[in-house]
Tab-separated table of N, CA and C in Angstrom:
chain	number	residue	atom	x	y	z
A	1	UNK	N	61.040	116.502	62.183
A	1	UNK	CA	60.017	117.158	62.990
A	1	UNK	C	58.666	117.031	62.273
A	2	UNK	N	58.069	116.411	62.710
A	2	UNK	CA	56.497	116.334	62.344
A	2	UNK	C	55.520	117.699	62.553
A	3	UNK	N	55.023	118.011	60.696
A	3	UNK	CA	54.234	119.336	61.012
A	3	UNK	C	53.124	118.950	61.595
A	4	UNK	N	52.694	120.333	62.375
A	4	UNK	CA	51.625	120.532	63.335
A	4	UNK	C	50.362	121.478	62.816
A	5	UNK	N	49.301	121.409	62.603
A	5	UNK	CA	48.589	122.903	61.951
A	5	UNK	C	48.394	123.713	63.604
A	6	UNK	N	48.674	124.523	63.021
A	6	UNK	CA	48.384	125.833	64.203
A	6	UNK	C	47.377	126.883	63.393
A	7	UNK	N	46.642	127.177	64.647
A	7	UNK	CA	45.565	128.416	64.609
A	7	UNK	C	46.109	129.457	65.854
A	8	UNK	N	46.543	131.014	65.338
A	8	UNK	CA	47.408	131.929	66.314
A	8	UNK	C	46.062	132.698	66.113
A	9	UNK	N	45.318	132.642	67.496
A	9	UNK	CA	43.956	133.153	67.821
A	9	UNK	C	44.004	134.319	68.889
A	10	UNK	N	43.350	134.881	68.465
A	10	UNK	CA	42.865	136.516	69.112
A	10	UNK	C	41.729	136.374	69.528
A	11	UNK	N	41.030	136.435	71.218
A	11	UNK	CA	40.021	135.860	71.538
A	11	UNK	C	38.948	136.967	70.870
A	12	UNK	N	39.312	138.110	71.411
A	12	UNK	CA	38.435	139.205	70.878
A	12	UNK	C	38.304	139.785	69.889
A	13	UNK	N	37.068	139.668	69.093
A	13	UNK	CA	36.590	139.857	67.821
A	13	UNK	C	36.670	139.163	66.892
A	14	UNK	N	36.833	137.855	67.541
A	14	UNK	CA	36.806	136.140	67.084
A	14	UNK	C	35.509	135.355	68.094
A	15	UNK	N	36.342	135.370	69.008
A	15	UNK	CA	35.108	134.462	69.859
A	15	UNK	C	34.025	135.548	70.442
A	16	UNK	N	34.636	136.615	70.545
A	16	UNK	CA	33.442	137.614	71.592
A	16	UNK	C	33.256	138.743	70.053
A	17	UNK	N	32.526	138.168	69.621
A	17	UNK	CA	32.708	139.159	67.882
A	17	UNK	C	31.518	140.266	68.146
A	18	UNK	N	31.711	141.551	66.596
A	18	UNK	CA	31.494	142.872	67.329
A	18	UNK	C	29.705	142.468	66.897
A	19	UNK	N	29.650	141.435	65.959
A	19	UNK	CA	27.719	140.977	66.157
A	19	UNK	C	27.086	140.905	67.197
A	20	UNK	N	27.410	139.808	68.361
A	20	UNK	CA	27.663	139.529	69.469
A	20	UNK	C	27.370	140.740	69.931
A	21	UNK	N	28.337	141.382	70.044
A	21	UNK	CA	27.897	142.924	71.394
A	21	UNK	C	27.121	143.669	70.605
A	22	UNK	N	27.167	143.874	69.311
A	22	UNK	CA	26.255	144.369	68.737
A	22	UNK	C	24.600	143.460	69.026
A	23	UNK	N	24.379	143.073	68.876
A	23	UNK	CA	23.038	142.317	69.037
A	23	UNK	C	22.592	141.706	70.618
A	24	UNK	N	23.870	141.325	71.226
A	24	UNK	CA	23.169	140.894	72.214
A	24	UNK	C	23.189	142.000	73.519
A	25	UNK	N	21.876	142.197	74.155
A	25	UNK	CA	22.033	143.071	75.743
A	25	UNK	C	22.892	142.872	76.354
A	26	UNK	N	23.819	143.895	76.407
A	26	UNK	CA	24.449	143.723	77.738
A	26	UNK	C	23.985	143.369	78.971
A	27	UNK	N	23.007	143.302	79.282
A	27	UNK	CA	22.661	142.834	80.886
A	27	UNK	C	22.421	140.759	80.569
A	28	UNK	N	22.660	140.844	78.950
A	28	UNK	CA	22.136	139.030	79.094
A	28	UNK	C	24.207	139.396	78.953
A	29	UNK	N	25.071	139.790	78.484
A	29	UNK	CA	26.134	139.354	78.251
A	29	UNK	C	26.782	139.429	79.169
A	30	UNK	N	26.439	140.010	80.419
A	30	UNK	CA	26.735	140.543	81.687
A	30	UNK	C	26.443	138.990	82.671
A	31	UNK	N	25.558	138.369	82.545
A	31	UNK	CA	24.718	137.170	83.192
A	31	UNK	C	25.214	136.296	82.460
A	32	UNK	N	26.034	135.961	81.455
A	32	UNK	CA	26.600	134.819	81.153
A	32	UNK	C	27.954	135.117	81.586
A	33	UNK	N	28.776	136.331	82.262
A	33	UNK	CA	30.018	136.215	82.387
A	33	UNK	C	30.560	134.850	83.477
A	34	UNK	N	31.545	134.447	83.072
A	34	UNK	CA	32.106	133.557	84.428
A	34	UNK	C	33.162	134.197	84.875
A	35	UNK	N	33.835	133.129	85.744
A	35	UNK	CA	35.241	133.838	86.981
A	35	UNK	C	36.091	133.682	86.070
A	36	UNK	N	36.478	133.526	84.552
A	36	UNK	CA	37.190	133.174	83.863
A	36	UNK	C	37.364	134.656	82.597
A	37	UNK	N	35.960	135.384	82.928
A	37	UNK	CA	35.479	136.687	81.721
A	37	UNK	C	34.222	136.279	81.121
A	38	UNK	N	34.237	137.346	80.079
A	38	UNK	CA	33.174	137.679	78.919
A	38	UNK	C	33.093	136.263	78.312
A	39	UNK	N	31.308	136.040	78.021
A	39	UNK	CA	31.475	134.416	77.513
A	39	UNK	C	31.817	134.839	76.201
A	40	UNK	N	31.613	133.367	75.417
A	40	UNK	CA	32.003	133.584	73.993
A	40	UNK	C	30.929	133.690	73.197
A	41	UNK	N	31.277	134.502	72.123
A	41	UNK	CA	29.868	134.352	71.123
A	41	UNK	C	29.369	132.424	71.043
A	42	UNK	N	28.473	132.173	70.995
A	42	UNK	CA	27.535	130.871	70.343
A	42	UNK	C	28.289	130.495	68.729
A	43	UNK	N	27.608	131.397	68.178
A	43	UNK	CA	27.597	131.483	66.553
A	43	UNK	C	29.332	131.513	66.352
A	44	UNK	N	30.098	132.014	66.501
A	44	UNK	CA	31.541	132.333	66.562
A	44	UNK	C	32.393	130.696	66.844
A	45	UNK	N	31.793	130.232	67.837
A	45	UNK	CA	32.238	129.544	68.538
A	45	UNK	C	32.220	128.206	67.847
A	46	UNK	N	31.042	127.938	67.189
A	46	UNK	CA	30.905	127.314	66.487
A	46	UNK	C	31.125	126.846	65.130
A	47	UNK	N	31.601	127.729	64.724
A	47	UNK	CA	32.094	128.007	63.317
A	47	UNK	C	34.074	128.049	63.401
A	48	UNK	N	34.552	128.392	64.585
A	48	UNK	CA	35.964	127.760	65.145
A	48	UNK	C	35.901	126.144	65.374
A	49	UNK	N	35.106	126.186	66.339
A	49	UNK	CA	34.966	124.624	66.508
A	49	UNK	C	35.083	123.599	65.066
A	50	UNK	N	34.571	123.964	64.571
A	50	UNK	CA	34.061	123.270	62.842
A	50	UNK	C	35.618	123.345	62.156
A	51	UNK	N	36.190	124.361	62.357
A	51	UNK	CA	37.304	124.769	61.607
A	51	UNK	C	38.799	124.045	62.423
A	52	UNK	N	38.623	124.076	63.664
A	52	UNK	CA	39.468	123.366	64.507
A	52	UNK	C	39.121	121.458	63.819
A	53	UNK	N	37.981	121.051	64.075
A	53	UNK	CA	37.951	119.928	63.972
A	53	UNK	C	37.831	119.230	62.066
A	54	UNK	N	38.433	120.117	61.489
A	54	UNK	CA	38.140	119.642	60.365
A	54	UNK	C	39.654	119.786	59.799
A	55	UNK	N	40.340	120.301	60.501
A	55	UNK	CA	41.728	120.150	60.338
A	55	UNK	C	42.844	120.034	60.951
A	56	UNK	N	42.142	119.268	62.887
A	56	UNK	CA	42.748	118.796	63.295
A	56	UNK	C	43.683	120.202	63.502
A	57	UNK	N	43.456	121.122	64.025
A	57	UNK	CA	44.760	122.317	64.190
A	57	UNK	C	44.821	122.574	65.499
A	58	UNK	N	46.423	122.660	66.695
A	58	UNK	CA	46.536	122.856	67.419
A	58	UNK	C	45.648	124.607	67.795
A	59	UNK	N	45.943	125.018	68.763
A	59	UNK	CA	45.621	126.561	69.228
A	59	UNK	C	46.931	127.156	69.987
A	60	UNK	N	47.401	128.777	69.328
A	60	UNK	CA	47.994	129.275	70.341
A	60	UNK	C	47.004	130.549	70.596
A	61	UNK	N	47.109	131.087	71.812
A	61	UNK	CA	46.579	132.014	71.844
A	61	UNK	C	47.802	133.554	71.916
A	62	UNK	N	47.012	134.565	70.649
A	62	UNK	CA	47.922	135.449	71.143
A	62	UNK	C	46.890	136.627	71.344
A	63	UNK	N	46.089	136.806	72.123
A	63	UNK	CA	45.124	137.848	72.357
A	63	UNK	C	46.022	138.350	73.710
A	64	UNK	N	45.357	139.099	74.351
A	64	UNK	CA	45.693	139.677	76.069
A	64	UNK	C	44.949	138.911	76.631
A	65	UNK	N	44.254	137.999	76.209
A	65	UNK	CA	43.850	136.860	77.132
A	65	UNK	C	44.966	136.147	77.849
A	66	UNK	N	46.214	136.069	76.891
A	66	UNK	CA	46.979	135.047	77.145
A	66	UNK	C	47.894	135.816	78.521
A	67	UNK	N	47.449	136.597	79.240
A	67	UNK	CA	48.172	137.644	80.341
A	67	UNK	C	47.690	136.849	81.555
A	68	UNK	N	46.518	136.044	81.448
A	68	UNK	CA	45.997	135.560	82.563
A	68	UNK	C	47.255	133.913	82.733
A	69	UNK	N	47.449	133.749	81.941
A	69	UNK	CA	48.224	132.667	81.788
A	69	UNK	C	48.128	131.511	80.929
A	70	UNK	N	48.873	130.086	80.488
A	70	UNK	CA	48.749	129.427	79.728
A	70	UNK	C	47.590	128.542	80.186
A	71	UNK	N	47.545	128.028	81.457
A	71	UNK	CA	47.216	126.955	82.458
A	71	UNK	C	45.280	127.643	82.635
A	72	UNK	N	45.396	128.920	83.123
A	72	UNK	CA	44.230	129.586	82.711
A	72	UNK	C	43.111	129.102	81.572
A	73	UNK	N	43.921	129.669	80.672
A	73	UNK	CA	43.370	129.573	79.208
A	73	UNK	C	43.011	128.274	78.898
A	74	UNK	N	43.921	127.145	79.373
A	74	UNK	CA	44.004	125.753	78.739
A	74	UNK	C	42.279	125.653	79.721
A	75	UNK	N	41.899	126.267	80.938
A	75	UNK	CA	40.937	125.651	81.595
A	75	UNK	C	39.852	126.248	80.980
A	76	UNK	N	39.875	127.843	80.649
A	76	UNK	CA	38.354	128.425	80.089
A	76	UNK	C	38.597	127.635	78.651
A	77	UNK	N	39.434	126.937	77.559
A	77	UNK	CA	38.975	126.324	77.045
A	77	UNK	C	38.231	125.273	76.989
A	78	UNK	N	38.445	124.283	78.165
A	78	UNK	CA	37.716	123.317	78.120
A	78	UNK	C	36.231	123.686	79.002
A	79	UNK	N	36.361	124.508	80.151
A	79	UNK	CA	35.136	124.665	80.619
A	79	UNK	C	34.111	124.991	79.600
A	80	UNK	N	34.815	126.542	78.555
A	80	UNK	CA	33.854	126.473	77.400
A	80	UNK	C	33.403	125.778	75.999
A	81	UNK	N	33.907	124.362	76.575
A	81	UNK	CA	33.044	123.785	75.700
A	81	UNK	C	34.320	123.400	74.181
A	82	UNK	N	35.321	124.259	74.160
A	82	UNK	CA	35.722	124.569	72.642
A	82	UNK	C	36.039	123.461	72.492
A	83	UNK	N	36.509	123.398	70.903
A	83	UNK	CA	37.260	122.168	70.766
A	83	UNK	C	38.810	121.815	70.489
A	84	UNK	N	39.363	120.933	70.389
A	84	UNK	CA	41.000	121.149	70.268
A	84	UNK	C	41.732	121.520	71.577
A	85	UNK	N	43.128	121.896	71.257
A	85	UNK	CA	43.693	122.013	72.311
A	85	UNK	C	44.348	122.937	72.476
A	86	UNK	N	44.605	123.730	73.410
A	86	UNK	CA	45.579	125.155	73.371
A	86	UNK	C	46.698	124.519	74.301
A	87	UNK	N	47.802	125.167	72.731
A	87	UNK	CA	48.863	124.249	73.268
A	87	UNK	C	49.833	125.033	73.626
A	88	UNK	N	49.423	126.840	73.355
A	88	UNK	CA	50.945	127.914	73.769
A	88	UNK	C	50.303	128.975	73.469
A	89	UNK	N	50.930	130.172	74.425
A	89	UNK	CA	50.847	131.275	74.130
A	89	UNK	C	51.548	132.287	73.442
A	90	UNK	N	51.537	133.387	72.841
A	90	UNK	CA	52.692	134.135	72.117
A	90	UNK	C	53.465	134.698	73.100
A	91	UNK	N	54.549	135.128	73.015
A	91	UNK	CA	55.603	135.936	73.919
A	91	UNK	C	54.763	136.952	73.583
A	92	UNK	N	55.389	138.039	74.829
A	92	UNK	CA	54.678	139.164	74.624
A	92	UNK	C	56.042	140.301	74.804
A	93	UNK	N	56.115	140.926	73.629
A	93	UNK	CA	56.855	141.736	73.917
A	93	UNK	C	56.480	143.226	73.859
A	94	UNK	N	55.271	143.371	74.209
A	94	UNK	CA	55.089	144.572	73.647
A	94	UNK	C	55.494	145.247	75.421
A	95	UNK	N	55.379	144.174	76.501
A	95	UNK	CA	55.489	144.409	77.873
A	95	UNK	C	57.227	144.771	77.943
A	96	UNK	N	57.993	143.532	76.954
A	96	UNK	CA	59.268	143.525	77.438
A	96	UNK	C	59.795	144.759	77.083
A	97	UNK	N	59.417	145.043	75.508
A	97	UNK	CA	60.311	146.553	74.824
A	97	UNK	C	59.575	147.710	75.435
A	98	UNK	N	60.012	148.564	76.147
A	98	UNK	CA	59.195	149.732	77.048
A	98	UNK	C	59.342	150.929	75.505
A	99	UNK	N	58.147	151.532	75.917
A	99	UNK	CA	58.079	152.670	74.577
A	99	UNK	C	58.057	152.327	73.362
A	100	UNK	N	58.033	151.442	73.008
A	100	UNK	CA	57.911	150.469	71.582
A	100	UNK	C	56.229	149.697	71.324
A	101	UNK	N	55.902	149.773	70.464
A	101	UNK	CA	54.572	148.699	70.235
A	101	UNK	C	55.014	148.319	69.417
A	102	UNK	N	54.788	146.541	69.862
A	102	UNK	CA	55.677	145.431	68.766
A	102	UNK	C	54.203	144.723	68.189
A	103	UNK	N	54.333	145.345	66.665
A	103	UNK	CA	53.091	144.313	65.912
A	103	UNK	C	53.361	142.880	66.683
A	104	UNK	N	51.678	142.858	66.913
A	104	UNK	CA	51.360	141.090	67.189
A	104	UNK	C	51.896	140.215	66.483
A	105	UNK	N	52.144	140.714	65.043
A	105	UNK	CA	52.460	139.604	64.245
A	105	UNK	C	54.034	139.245	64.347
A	106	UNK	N	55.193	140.388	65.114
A	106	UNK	CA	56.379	139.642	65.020
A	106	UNK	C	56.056	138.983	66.288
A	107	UNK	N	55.049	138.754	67.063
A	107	UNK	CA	54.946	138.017	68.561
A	107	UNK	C	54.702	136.479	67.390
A	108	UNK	N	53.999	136.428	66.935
A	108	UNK	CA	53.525	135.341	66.311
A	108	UNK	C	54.827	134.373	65.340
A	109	UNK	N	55.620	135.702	64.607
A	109	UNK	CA	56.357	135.120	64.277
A	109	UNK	C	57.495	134.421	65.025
A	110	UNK	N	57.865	135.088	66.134
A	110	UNK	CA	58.951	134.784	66.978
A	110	UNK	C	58.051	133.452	67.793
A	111	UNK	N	57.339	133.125	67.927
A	111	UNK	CA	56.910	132.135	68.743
A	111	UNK	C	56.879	130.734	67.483
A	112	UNK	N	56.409	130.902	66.130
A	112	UNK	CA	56.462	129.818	65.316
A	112	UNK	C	58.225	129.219	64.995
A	113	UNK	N	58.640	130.314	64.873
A	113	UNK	CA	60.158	129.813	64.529
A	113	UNK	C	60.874	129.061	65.665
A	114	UNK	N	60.310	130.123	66.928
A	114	UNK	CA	61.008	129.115	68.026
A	114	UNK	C	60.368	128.000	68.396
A	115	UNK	N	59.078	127.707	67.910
A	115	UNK	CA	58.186	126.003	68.105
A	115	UNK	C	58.531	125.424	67.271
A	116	UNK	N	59.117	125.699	66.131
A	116	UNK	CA	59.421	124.672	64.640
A	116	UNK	C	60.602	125.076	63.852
A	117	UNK	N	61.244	126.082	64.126
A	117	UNK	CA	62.602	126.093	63.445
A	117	UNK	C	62.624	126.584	62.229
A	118	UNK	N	61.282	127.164	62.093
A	118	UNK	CA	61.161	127.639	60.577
A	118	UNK	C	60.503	128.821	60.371
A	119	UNK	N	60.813	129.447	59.110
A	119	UNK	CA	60.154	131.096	59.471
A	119	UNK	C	58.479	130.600	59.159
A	120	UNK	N	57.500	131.962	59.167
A	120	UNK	CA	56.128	131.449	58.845
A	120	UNK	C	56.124	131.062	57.438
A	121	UNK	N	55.398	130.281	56.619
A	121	UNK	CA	55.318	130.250	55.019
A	121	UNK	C	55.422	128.690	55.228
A	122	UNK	N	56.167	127.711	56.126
A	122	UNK	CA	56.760	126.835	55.710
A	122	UNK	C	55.466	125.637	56.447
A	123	UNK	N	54.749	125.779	56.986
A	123	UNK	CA	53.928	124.777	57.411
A	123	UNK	C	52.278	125.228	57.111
A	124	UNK	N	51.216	124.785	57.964
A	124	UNK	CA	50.060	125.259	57.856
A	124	UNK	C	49.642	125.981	59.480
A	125	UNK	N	49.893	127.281	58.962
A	125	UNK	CA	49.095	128.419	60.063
A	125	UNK	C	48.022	128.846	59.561
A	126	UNK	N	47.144	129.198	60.572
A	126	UNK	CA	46.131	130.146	60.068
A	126	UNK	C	46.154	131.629	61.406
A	127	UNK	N	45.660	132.306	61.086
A	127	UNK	CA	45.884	133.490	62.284
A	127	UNK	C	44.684	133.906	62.098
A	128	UNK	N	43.767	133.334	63.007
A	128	UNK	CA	42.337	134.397	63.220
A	128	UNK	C	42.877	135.602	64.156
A	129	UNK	N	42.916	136.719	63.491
A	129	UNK	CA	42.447	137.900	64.567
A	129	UNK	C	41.703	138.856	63.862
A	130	UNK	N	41.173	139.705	65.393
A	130	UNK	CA	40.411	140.917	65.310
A	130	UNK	C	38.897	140.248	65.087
A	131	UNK	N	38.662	140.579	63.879
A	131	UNK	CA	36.874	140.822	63.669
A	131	UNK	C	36.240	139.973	62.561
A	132	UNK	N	35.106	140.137	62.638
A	132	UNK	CA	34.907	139.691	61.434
A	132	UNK	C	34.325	138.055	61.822
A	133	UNK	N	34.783	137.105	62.019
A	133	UNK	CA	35.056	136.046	61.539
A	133	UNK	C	33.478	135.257	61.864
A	134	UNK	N	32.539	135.247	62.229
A	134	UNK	CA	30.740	135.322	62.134
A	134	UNK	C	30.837	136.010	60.656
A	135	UNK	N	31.190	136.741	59.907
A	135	UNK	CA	30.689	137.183	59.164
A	135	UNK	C	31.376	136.699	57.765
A	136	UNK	N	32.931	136.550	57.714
A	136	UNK	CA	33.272	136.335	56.537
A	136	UNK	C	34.533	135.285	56.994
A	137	UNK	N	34.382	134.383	58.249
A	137	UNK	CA	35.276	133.928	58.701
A	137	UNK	C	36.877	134.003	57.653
A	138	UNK	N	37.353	135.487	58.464
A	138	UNK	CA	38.535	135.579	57.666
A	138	UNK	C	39.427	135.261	58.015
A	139	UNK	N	40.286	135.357	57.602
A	139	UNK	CA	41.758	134.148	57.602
A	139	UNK	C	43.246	134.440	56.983
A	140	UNK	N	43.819	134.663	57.596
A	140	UNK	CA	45.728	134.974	56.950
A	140	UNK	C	45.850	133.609	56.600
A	141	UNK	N	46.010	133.072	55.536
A	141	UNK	CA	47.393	131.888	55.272
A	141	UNK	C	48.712	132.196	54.679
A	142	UNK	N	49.451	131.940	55.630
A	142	UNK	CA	50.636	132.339	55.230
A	142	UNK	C	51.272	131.942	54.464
């Protein structure tokens, strides 16, 4: 099996970061929305882009973006511009187990093992989520 780099991305407070709403008017962030949502930060966006194309890393998405669907997502990626390819979404179980909240991260894990057969540690992931990443583009390597 040929490794793959994966990036397990959280749209919000990655691409729509809290600078972004912090700095920009809502009535300009309101006027860039499309039929797709909230645009993406500029600055954010760009600094993924850079990071996607410099290591060649697939995309899954595991935000609540990924509720709209895979086919969705695969389109506001390319309409917006990003780069790379979104190639899967995480299971979501926090819908399936009722009364339970299942950390994102066993969604993440259960989706790498079942794409590659291996627990996390064994290839190159990176997991942008939450915040931050305009500012100290932070980063899990597992």
């Amino acid at each position: 099996m040929q490794k793959i780099k994966i990036i397990y991305l959280d749209i919000d407070g990655v691409l729509i970061s809290h600078r972004y709403w912090k700095e920009v008017p809502e009535e300009v962030r309101d006027s860039k929305r499309d039929k797709l949502g909230e645009s993406f930060d500029q600055y954010s966006s760009n600094l993924l882009n850079n990071l996607i194309e410099e290591t060649e890393a697939k995309i899954v998405i595991t935000s609540v973006w990924r509720y709209n669907g895979l086919k969705t997502i695969q389109d506001l990626w390319k309409e917006r511009g990003m780069s790379g390819e979104v190639i899967d979404i995480t299971p979501d179980y926090y819908r399936k187990v009722r009364m339970f909240k299942v950390p994102r991260g066993c969604e993440i894990q259960a989706h790498y093992k079942k794409s590659t057969g291996l627990s996390i540690g064994y290839g190159m992931e990176i997991c942008l989520e939450g915040q931050w990443l305009n500012q100290h583009l932070r980063i899990m390597l597992f």
